[in-house]
XYZ file of C-alpha atoms in Angstrom:
521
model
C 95.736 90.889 91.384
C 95.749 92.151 94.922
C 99.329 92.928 94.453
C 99.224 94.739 90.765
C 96.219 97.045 92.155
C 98.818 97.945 95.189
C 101.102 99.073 93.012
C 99.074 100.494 90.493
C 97.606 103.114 93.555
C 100.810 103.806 95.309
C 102.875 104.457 91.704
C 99.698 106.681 90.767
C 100.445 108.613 94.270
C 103.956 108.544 93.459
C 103.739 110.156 90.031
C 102.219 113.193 92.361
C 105.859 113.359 93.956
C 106.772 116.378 92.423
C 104.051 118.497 93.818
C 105.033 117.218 97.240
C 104.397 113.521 96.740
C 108.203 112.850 97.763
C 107.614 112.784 101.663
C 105.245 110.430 101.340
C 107.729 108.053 99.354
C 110.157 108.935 101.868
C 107.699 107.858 104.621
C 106.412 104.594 102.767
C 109.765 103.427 102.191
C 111.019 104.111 106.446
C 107.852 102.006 107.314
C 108.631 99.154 104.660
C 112.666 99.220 105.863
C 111.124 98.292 109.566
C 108.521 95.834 108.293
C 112.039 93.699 106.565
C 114.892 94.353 109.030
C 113.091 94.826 111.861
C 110.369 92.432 111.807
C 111.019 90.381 108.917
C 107.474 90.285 107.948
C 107.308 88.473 104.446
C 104.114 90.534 103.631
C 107.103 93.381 103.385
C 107.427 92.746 99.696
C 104.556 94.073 98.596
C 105.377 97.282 100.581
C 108.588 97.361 98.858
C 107.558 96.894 95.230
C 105.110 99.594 95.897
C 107.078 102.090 96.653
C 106.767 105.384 93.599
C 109.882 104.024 91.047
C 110.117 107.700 90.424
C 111.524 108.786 93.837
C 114.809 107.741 95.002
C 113.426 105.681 97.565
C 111.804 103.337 94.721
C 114.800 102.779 92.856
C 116.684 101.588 95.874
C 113.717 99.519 96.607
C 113.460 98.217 93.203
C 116.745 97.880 93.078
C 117.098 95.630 95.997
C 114.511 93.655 95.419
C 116.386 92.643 92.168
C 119.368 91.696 93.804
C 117.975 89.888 96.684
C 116.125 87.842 94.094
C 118.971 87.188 92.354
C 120.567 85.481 95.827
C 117.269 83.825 96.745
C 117.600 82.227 93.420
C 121.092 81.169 93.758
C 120.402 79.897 97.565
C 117.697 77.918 95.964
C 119.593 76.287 92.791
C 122.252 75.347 95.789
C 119.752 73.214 97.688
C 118.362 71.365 94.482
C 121.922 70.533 94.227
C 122.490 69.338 98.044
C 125.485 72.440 98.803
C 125.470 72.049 102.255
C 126.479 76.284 101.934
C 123.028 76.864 100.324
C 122.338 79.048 103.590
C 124.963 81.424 102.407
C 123.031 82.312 99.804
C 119.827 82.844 101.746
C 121.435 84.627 104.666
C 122.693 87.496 102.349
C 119.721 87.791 100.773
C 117.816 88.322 103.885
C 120.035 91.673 104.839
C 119.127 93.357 100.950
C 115.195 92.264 100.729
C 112.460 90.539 101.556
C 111.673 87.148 99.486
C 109.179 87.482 96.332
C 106.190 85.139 97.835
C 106.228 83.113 94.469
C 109.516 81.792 95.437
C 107.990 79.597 97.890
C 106.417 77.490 95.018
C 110.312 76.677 93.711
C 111.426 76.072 97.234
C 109.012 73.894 98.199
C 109.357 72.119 95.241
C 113.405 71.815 95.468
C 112.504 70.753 99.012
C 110.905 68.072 97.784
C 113.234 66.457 95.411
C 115.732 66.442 97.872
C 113.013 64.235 100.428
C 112.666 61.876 97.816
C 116.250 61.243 97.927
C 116.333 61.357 101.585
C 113.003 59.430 102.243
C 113.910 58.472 105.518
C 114.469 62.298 106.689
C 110.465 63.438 106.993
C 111.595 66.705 108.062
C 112.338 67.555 104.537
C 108.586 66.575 103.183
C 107.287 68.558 105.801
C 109.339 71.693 105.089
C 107.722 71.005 101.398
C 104.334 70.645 102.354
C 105.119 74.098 104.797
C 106.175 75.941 101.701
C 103.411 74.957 99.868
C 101.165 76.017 101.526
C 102.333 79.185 102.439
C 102.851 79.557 97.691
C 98.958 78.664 97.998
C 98.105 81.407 100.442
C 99.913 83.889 99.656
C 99.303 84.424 95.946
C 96.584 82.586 95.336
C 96.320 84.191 91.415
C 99.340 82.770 90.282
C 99.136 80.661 87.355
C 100.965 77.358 88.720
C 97.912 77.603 91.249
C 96.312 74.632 90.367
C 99.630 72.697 89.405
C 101.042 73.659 93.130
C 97.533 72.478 95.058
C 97.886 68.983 93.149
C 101.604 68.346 94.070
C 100.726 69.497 97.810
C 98.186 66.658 97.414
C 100.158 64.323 96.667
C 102.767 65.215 99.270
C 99.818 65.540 101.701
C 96.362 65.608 100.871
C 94.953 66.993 104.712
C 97.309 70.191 104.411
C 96.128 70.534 100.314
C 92.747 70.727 101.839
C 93.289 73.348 104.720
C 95.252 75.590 102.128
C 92.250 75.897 100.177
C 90.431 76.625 103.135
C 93.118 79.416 104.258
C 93.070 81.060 100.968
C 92.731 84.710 101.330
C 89.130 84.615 98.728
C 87.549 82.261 101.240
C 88.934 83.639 104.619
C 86.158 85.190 106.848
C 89.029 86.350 108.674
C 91.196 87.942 106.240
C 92.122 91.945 107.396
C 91.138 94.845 105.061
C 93.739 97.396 104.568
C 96.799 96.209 104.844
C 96.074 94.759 108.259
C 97.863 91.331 109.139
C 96.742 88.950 112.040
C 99.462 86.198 110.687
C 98.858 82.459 109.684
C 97.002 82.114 112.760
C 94.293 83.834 111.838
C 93.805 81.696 108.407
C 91.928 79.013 110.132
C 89.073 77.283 108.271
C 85.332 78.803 109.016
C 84.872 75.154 109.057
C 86.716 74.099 112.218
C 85.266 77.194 114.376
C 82.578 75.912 113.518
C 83.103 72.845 115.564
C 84.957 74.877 117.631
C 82.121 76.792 118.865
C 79.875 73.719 118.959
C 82.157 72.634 121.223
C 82.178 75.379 123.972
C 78.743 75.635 124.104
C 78.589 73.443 126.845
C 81.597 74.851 128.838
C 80.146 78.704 128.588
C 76.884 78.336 130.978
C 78.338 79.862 134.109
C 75.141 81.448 135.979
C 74.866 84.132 139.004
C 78.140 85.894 137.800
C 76.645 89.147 135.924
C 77.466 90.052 132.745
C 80.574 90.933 131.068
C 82.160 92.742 128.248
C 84.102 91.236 125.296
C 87.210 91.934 127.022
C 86.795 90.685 129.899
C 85.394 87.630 128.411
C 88.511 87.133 126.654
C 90.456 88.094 129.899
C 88.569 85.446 131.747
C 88.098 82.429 129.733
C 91.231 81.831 126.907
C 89.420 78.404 125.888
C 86.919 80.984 123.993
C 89.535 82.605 122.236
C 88.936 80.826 118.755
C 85.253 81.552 118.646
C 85.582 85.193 119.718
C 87.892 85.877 117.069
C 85.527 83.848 114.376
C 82.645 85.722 115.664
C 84.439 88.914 115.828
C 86.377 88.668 112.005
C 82.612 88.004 110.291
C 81.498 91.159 112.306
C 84.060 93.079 110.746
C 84.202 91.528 107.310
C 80.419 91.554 106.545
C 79.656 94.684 108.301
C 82.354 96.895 109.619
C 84.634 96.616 106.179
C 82.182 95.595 103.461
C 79.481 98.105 104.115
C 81.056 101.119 106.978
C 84.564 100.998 106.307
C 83.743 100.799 101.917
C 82.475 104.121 102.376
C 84.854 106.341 104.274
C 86.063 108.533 101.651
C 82.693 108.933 100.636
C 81.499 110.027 103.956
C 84.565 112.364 104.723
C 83.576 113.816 101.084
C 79.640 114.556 102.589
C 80.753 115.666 105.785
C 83.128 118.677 103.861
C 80.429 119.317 101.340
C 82.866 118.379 98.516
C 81.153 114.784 97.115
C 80.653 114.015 93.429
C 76.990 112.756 92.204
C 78.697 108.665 92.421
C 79.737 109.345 95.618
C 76.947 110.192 96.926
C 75.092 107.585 95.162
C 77.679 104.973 96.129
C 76.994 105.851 99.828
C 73.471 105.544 99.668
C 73.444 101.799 98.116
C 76.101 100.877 100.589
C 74.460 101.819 103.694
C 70.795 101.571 102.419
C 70.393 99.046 100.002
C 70.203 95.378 100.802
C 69.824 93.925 104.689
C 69.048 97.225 106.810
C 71.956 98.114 108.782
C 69.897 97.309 112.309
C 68.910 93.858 111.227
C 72.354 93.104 110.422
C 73.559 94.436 113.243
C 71.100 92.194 115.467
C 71.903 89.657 113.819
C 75.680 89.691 115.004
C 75.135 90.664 118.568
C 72.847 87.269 118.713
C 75.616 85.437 117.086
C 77.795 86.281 120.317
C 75.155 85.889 122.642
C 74.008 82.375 121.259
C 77.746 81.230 120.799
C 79.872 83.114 124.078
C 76.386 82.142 126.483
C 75.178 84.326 129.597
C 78.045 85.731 130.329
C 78.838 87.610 127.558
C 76.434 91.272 128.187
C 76.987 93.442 125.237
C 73.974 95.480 125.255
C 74.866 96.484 128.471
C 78.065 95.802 130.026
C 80.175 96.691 126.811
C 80.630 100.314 126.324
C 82.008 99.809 122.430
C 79.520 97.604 121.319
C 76.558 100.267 123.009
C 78.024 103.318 121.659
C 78.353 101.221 118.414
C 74.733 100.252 118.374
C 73.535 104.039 118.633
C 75.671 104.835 115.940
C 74.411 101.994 113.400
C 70.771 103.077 114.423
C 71.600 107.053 113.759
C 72.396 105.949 110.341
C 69.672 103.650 109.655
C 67.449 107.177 110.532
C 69.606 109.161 108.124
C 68.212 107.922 104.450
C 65.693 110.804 104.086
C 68.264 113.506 105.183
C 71.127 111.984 102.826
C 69.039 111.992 100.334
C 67.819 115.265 100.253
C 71.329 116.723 100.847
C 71.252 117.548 104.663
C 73.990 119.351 106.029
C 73.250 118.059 109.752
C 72.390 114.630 107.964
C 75.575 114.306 106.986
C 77.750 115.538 110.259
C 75.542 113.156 112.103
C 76.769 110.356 109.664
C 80.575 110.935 109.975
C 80.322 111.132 113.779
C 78.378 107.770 113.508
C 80.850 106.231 111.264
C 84.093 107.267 113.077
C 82.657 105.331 116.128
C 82.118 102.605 114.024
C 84.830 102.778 112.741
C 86.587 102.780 116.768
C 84.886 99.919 117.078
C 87.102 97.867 114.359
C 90.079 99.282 115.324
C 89.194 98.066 118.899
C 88.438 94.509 117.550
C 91.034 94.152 115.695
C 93.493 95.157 118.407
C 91.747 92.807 120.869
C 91.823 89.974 118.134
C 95.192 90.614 117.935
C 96.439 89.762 120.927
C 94.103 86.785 121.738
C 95.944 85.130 118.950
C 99.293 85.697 120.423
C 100.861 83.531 122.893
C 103.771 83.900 124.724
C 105.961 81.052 125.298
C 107.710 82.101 129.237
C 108.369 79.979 132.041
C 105.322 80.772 133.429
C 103.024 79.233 130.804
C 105.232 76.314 130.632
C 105.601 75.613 134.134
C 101.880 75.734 134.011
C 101.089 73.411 131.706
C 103.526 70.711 133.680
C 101.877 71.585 136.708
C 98.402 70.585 135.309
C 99.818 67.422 133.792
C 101.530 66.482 137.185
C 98.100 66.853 138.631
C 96.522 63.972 136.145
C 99.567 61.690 136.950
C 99.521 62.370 140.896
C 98.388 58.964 142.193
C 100.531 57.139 139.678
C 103.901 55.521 139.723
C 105.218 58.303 136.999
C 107.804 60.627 138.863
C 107.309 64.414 137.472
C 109.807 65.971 139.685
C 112.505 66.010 137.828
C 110.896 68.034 134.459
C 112.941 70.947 133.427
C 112.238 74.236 131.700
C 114.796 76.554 129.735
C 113.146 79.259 128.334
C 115.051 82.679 126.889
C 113.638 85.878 128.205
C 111.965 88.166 127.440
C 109.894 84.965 126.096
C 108.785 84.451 122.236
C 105.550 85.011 120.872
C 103.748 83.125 118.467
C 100.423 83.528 116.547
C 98.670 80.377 118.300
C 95.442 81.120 120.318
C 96.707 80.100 124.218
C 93.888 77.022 124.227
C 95.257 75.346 121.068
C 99.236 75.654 122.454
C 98.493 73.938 125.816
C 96.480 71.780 124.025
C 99.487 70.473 121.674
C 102.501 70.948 124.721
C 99.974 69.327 126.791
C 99.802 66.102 124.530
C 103.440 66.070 123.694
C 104.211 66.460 127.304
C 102.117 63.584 128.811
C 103.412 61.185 125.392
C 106.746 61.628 126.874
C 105.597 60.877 130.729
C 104.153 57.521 129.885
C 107.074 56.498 127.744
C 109.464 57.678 130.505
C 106.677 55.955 132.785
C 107.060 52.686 131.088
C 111.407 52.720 131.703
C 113.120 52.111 135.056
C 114.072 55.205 137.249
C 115.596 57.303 136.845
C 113.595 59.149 134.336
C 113.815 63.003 132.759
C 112.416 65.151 130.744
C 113.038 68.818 129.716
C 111.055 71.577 127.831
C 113.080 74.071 126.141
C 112.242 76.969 123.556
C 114.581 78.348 121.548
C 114.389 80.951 118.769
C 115.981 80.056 115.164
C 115.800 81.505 111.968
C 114.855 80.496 108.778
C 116.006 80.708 105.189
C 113.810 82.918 104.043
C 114.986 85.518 106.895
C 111.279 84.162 109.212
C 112.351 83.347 112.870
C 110.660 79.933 114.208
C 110.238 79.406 118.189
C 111.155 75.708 118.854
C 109.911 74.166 121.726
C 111.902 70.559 122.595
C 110.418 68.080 124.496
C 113.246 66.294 125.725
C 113.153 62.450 127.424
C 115.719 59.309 128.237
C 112.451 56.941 127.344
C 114.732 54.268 125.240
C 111.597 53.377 123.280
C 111.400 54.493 119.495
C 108.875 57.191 118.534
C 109.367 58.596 115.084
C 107.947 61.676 113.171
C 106.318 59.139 110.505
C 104.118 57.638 113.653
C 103.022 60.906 115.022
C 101.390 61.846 111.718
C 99.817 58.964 110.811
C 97.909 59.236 114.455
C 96.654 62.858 112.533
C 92.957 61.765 112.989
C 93.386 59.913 116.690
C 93.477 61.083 120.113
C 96.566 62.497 121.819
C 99.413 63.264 119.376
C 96.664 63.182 116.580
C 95.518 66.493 117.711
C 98.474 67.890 118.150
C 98.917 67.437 114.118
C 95.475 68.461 113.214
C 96.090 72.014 115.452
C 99.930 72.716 114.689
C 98.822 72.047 110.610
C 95.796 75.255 110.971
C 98.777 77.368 112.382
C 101.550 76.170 109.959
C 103.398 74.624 112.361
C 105.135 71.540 112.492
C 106.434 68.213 114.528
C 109.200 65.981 114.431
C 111.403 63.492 116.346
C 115.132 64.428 116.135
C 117.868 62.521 117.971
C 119.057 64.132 121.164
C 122.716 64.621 123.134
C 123.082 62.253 125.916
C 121.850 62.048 128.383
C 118.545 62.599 126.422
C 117.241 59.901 124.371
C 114.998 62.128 121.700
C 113.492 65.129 121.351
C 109.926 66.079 120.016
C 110.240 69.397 118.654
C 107.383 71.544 118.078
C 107.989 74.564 115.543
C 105.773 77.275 114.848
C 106.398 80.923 113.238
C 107.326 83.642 115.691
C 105.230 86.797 115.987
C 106.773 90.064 117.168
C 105.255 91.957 119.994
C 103.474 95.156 119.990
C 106.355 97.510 120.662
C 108.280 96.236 117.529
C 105.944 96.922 115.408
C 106.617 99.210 112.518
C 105.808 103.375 112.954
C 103.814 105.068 110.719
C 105.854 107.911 110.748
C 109.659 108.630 110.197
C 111.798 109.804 113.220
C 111.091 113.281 114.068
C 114.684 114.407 112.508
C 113.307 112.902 109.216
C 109.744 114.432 109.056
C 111.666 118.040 109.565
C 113.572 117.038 106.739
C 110.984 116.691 104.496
């Protein structure tokens, strides 16, 4: 539905094109181009198929789509039939157009029938259960709905469960207009939960004066996952639902140009229901009960003051709405463009919470803290080694949950290594490698010369245990995955952590064409 409503706006612009409507096809389609080739963001598609079919731009984009379908199709049929040159197919799709979403649902599927004829290869059922989830989330009206959630059960009835949890209808944290935060920010309301209960009693650090959001989340990365819970219902419930639902409205007001059902509309959003100060109150205690003393947002935060004025000016501005006020209303759009700061703020400062860069220096890190716990024993560290490409890879994993899982792979592989006569290795590398469907994965190998056997099967049925169990429970909220693969001598094995890679700031796509372009138009 969310899809067919896209379209149904942006063709209705489109059909405008010949009054001047053609720029802004010209300008939709250079911003969907970068979102494909230069980010391969799979949420591209929809950009694509909404592009005017009138204008010249839509028929190319239509008429890519249809022949990158075509390919995905064939690259599909040629992995239900085990052609090792299957990737063929996918790699020239990838350089036409971006994958139709409700592919996933056939490729998972053709992923599976080939694991059941390779049972002892689990990397197969978990690229099925992967691409499952990702049919489940992504287009979560499609008729095979149902059908899809009940095979994913079968194949694996903990990831059946978070998909339904990380659908987009039951997301707290889902972004309003056309905003992505990535499969990291589809965890369940259900785990931050816990994960809030459980930093309450890490966050009472006295004597050290307040601080802002910011430098909160500077300070203390361990709070990452309940700031950005806390922070996505603030904007959901508030900033989108009732401030950001009425900003054509307002903008109409302010220019003295609304209809009666705007004006009407405005009132019931802002008015009617909670009051806009309780409901603001009742957010800023949510971060003071759940961040603790540190946390000063009254005070110390200069958005979330000048944010609280504004919410009170409106709450004052019924009567003068009402009775048509021209100041009323000026006041009002001043109030709501610093709201709506505010959720451009948040969401920028969400945004790169959830994105973790995987360098040298977070690696070397992390074996630095785990050489600390195995100090006084007879486990010899020195020899760990780190390859990591630079610049280093992003992904969409909160820094907390990614030490956690290295962390636990890491000390797996000391103990086994531990347990072997000297000398013993290990080595961390990343590596970037790209996917069928034209995604890029960051690979991190944990590499060891343990002789004894550790296989993928064992790690996941640990799923609900300490250690590796974790590791499981956190890489399956992030759509990541583990497995055991063999390894090149001298290297006995390697435990290979994948998750999807997330492009940094200055790659994202413009929202305007190059300057020789917008003279063109």
């Amino acid at each position: 539905m969310r899809r067919v409503l896209l379209v149904l706006l942006l063709l209705a612009t489109g059909l405008a094109g010949c009054s001047g409507g053609g720029s802004d096809a010209r300008v939709a389609w250079h911003n969907a181009l970068r979102d494909w080739e230069e980010r391969r963001d799979p949420a591209a598609y929809d950009a694509w198929l909404a592009i005017p079919v009138p204008s010249p731009e839509g028929r190319e984009a239509h008429r890519r789509i249809r022949e990158a379908d075509r390919l995905y199709r064939q690259g599909i049929e040629r992995v239900s039939e085990g052609d090792p040159a299957a990737r063929d197919s996918f790699e020239q799709a990838v350089t036409v157009a971006p994958m139709d979403p409700r592919l996933y649902l056939p490729l998972a599927r053709t992923f599976r029938e080939q694991a059941d004829l390779a049972p002892d290869n689990p990397h197969l059922f978990i690229r099925a259960a992967e691409y499952y989830r990702k049919f489940l989330t992504l287009v979560p009206d499609d008729p095979e709905h149902d059908d899809a959630r009940r095979e994913l059960e079968e194949l694996d009835p903990e990831s059946a469960q978070l998909a339904a949890l990380d659908a987009p209808a039951a997301s707290p944290t889902l972004p309003a207009q056309g905003e992505s935060l990535g499969a990291a920010m589809g965890l369940a309301a259900a785990a931050l939960f816990l994960a809030i209960a459980a930093l309450l009693a890490m966050i009472a650090r006295p004597g050290r004066g307040g601080r802002s959001l910011a430098e909160l989340a500077l300070a203390r990365p361990e709070l990452h996952p309940a700031i950005a819970y806390l922070v996505s219902s603030l904007r959901h419930e508030l900033l989108k639902h009732r401030i950001g639902a009425v900003s054509s409205g307002v903008t109409a007001l302010a220019e003295g140009r609304a209809s009666a059902p705007q004006r009407d509309f405005v009132r019931g959003r802002l008015f009617g229901g909670e009051p806009l100060v309780d409901a603001w109150d009742g957010h800023i205690r949510a971060f003071e009960r759940a961040l603790g003393p540190e946390l000063d947002l009254r005070r110390r935060d200069r958005s979330f003051r000048a944010a609280g004025k504004a919410i009170r000016t409106i709450g004052s501005l019924e009567r003068g709405l009402r009775e048509g006020d021209a100041r009323a209303m000026k006041r009002l759009a001043l109030a709501h463009a610093e709201l709506h700061r505010l959720d451009r703020e948040l969401f920028g400062l969400v945004s790169k919470m959830v994105r973790t860069r995987t360098g040298d220096a977070l690696l070397r890190s992390i074996v630095d803290e785990v050489r600390e716990e195995y100090a006084a024993s007879r486990v010899e560290l020195e020899s760990v080694a780190i390859e990591a490409p630079h610049p280093a890879p992003e992904v969409e994993v909160f820094e907390s949950d990614l030490v956690l899982v290295l962390k636990n792979v890491l000390r797996n592989a000391i103990l086994a290594v531990g347990r072997m006569d000297p000398p013993g290795r290990i080595k961390i590398v990343v590596a970037v490698e790209l996917e069928p469907t034209g995604e890029e994965n960051v690979v991190i190998r944990v590499l060891d010369t343990s002789p004894e056997t550790l296989t993928t099967e064992a790690i996941y049925e640990r799923r609900v245990d300490r250690g590796l169990g974790l590791v499981t429970a956190a890489l399956t909220r992030y759509d990541g995955a583990i497995v055991v693969e063999p390894a090149e001598p001298p290297w006995a094995k390697a435990v290979t952590v994948r998750f999807f890679r997330a492009f940094k700031d200055d790659d994202r796509p413009s929202r305007e064409p190059p300057a020789e372009e917008r003279a063109s138009a």
